[in-house]
mmCIF file of C-alpha atoms in Angstrom:
data_model
loop_
_atom_site.group_PDB
_atom_site.id
_atom_site.type_symbol
_atom_site.label_atom_id
_atom_site.label_comp_id
_atom_site.label_asym_id
_atom_site.label_seq_id
_atom_site.Cartn_x
_atom_site.Cartn_y
_atom_site.Cartn_z
ATOM 1 C CA MET I 1 0.000 0.000 0.000
ATOM 2 C CA GLU I 2 2.729 2.454 0.975
ATOM 3 C CA TYR I 3 4.631 1.473 -2.172
ATOM 4 C CA GLU I 4 1.580 2.201 -4.328
ATOM 5 C CA ASP I 5 1.207 5.683 -2.815
ATOM 6 C CA ARG I 6 4.874 6.476 -3.434
ATOM 7 C CA HIS I 7 4.589 5.129 -6.964
ATOM 8 C CA ARG I 8 1.515 7.291 -7.678
ATOM 9 C CA ARG I 9 3.245 10.411 -6.346
ATOM 10 C CA ALA I 10 6.326 9.698 -8.444
ATOM 11 C CA GLN I 11 4.199 9.318 -11.579
ATOM 12 C CA ARG I 12 2.598 12.751 -11.256
ATOM 13 C CA ARG I 13 3.983 15.279 -13.690
ATOM 14 C CA LYS I 14 5.730 18.188 -12.120
ATOM 15 C CA LEU I 15 4.581 21.493 -13.586
ATOM 16 C CA ASP I 16 6.291 24.848 -13.366
ATOM 17 C CA CYS I 17 3.285 26.682 -14.737
ATOM 18 C CA LEU I 18 -0.330 25.948 -15.543
ATOM 19 C CA LEU I 19 -2.008 28.250 -18.055
ATOM 20 C CA PHE I 20 -5.771 28.349 -18.569
ATOM 21 C CA ASP I 21 -6.970 29.670 -21.913
ATOM 22 C CA LEU I 22 -10.745 29.504 -22.056
ATOM 23 C CA ASP I 23 -11.391 32.169 -24.695
ATOM 24 C CA ASP I 24 -13.074 35.139 -23.064
ATOM 25 C CA THR I 25 -14.093 33.420 -19.826
ATOM 26 C CA LEU I 26 -11.204 34.359 -17.541
ATOM 27 C CA TYR I 27 -10.965 38.029 -18.420
ATOM 28 C CA PRO I 28 -13.450 40.785 -19.242
ATOM 29 C CA LEU I 29 -13.856 42.096 -22.780
ATOM 30 C CA SER I 30 -12.710 45.475 -21.474
ATOM 31 C CA SER I 31 -9.230 44.025 -20.792
ATOM 32 C CA GLY I 32 -8.411 44.282 -24.495
ATOM 33 C CA ILE I 33 -7.123 40.715 -24.688
ATOM 34 C CA ALA I 34 -9.734 39.566 -27.223
ATOM 35 C CA THR I 35 -8.998 42.553 -29.465
ATOM 36 C CA GLU I 36 -5.269 41.878 -29.193
ATOM 37 C CA CYS I 37 -5.822 38.208 -30.091
ATOM 38 C CA LEU I 38 -7.706 39.184 -33.234
ATOM 39 C CA ARG I 39 -4.955 41.596 -34.216
ATOM 40 C CA ASN I 40 -2.275 38.955 -33.663
ATOM 41 C CA ILE I 41 -4.157 36.372 -35.708
ATOM 42 C CA GLY I 42 -4.501 38.926 -38.495
ATOM 43 C CA ASP I 43 -0.784 39.704 -38.316
ATOM 44 C CA TYR I 44 -0.003 35.994 -38.594
ATOM 45 C CA MET I 45 -2.301 35.632 -41.586
ATOM 46 C CA ALA I 46 -0.553 38.525 -43.331
ATOM 47 C CA GLU I 47 3.061 37.861 -42.330
ATOM 48 C CA LYS I 48 3.187 34.073 -42.436
ATOM 49 C CA LEU I 49 0.473 33.149 -44.942
ATOM 50 C CA GLY I 50 0.643 36.128 -47.300
ATOM 51 C CA ILE I 51 -3.042 37.026 -47.056
ATOM 52 C CA GLU I 52 -3.851 40.607 -48.041
ATOM 53 C CA GLN I 53 -4.535 42.873 -45.055
ATOM 54 C CA THR I 54 -7.789 44.144 -46.588
ATOM 55 C CA LYS I 55 -9.214 40.602 -46.763
ATOM 56 C CA ILE I 56 -8.235 39.501 -43.253
ATOM 57 C CA PRO I 57 -11.112 40.911 -41.122
ATOM 58 C CA ASP I 58 -13.892 39.378 -43.235
ATOM 59 C CA LEU I 59 -12.027 36.112 -43.851
ATOM 60 C CA SER I 60 -11.099 35.696 -40.194
ATOM 61 C CA ASN I 61 -14.687 36.327 -39.086
ATOM 62 C CA LEU I 62 -16.086 33.898 -41.672
ATOM 63 C CA LEU I 63 -13.614 31.170 -40.714
ATOM 64 C CA TYR I 64 -14.283 31.651 -37.004
ATOM 65 C CA LYS I 65 -18.054 31.406 -37.491
ATOM 66 C CA SER I 66 -17.827 28.450 -39.894
ATOM 67 C CA TYR I 67 -15.131 26.341 -38.234
ATOM 68 C CA GLY I 68 -15.050 27.415 -34.581
ATOM 69 C CA THR I 69 -11.564 28.915 -34.792
ATOM 70 C CA THR I 70 -9.728 30.883 -37.432
ATOM 71 C CA MET I 71 -6.904 28.333 -37.345
ATOM 72 C CA ALA I 72 -9.270 25.422 -38.052
ATOM 73 C CA GLY I 73 -10.819 27.407 -40.881
ATOM 74 C CA LEU I 74 -7.464 28.233 -42.445
ATOM 75 C CA LEU I 75 -6.548 24.551 -42.395
ATOM 76 C CA ALA I 76 -9.940 23.572 -43.840
ATOM 77 C CA ILE I 77 -9.555 25.886 -46.826
ATOM 78 C CA GLY I 78 -6.081 24.615 -47.644
ATOM 79 C CA TYR I 79 -3.511 26.698 -45.790
ATOM 80 C CA ARG I 80 -0.676 24.655 -44.306
ATOM 81 C CA PHE I 81 1.388 25.870 -41.382
ATOM 82 C CA ASP I 82 2.971 24.634 -38.191
ATOM 83 C CA TYR I 83 0.492 24.618 -35.285
ATOM 84 C CA ASP I 84 3.182 25.370 -32.737
ATOM 85 C CA ASP I 85 4.440 28.306 -34.797
ATOM 86 C CA TYR I 86 0.896 29.687 -35.035
ATOM 87 C CA HIS I 87 0.314 29.425 -31.287
ATOM 88 C CA ARG I 88 3.803 30.660 -30.418
ATOM 89 C CA PHE I 89 3.329 33.724 -32.635
ATOM 90 C CA ASN I 90 -0.046 34.609 -31.148
ATOM 91 C CA SER I 91 0.638 33.676 -27.530
ATOM 92 C CA THR I 92 3.973 35.483 -27.337
ATOM 93 C CA LEU I 93 2.374 38.708 -28.501
ATOM 94 C CA ILE I 94 -0.462 38.314 -25.984
ATOM 95 C CA LEU I 95 2.037 37.848 -23.149
ATOM 96 C CA LEU I 96 3.905 40.979 -24.238
ATOM 97 C CA PHE I 97 0.582 42.855 -24.325
ATOM 98 C CA LEU I 98 -0.211 41.725 -20.779
ATOM 99 C CA LEU I 99 3.217 42.743 -19.489
ATOM 100 C CA ARG I 100 2.838 46.359 -20.660
#
């Protein structure tokens, strides 16, 4: 019994940080985070995927409404990109925004 308890404790992952991202449920709209996320996604679409700036707001909105996320929509219509790069690009900018 004691061995099993020690084994269970040893198997638990040790975390330095736990980040919750529940899309607009942990912070008020007035915080500006949602607006910053949209801007970052648009910047990614322009910089990394070569989509024209003028088309981004409508395309992003359509993809979000149709596929649940802009990223899922971009993948569904044929864009190929690294998921980690997409999240790193957007999340890093959000963290910088929060640190201001």
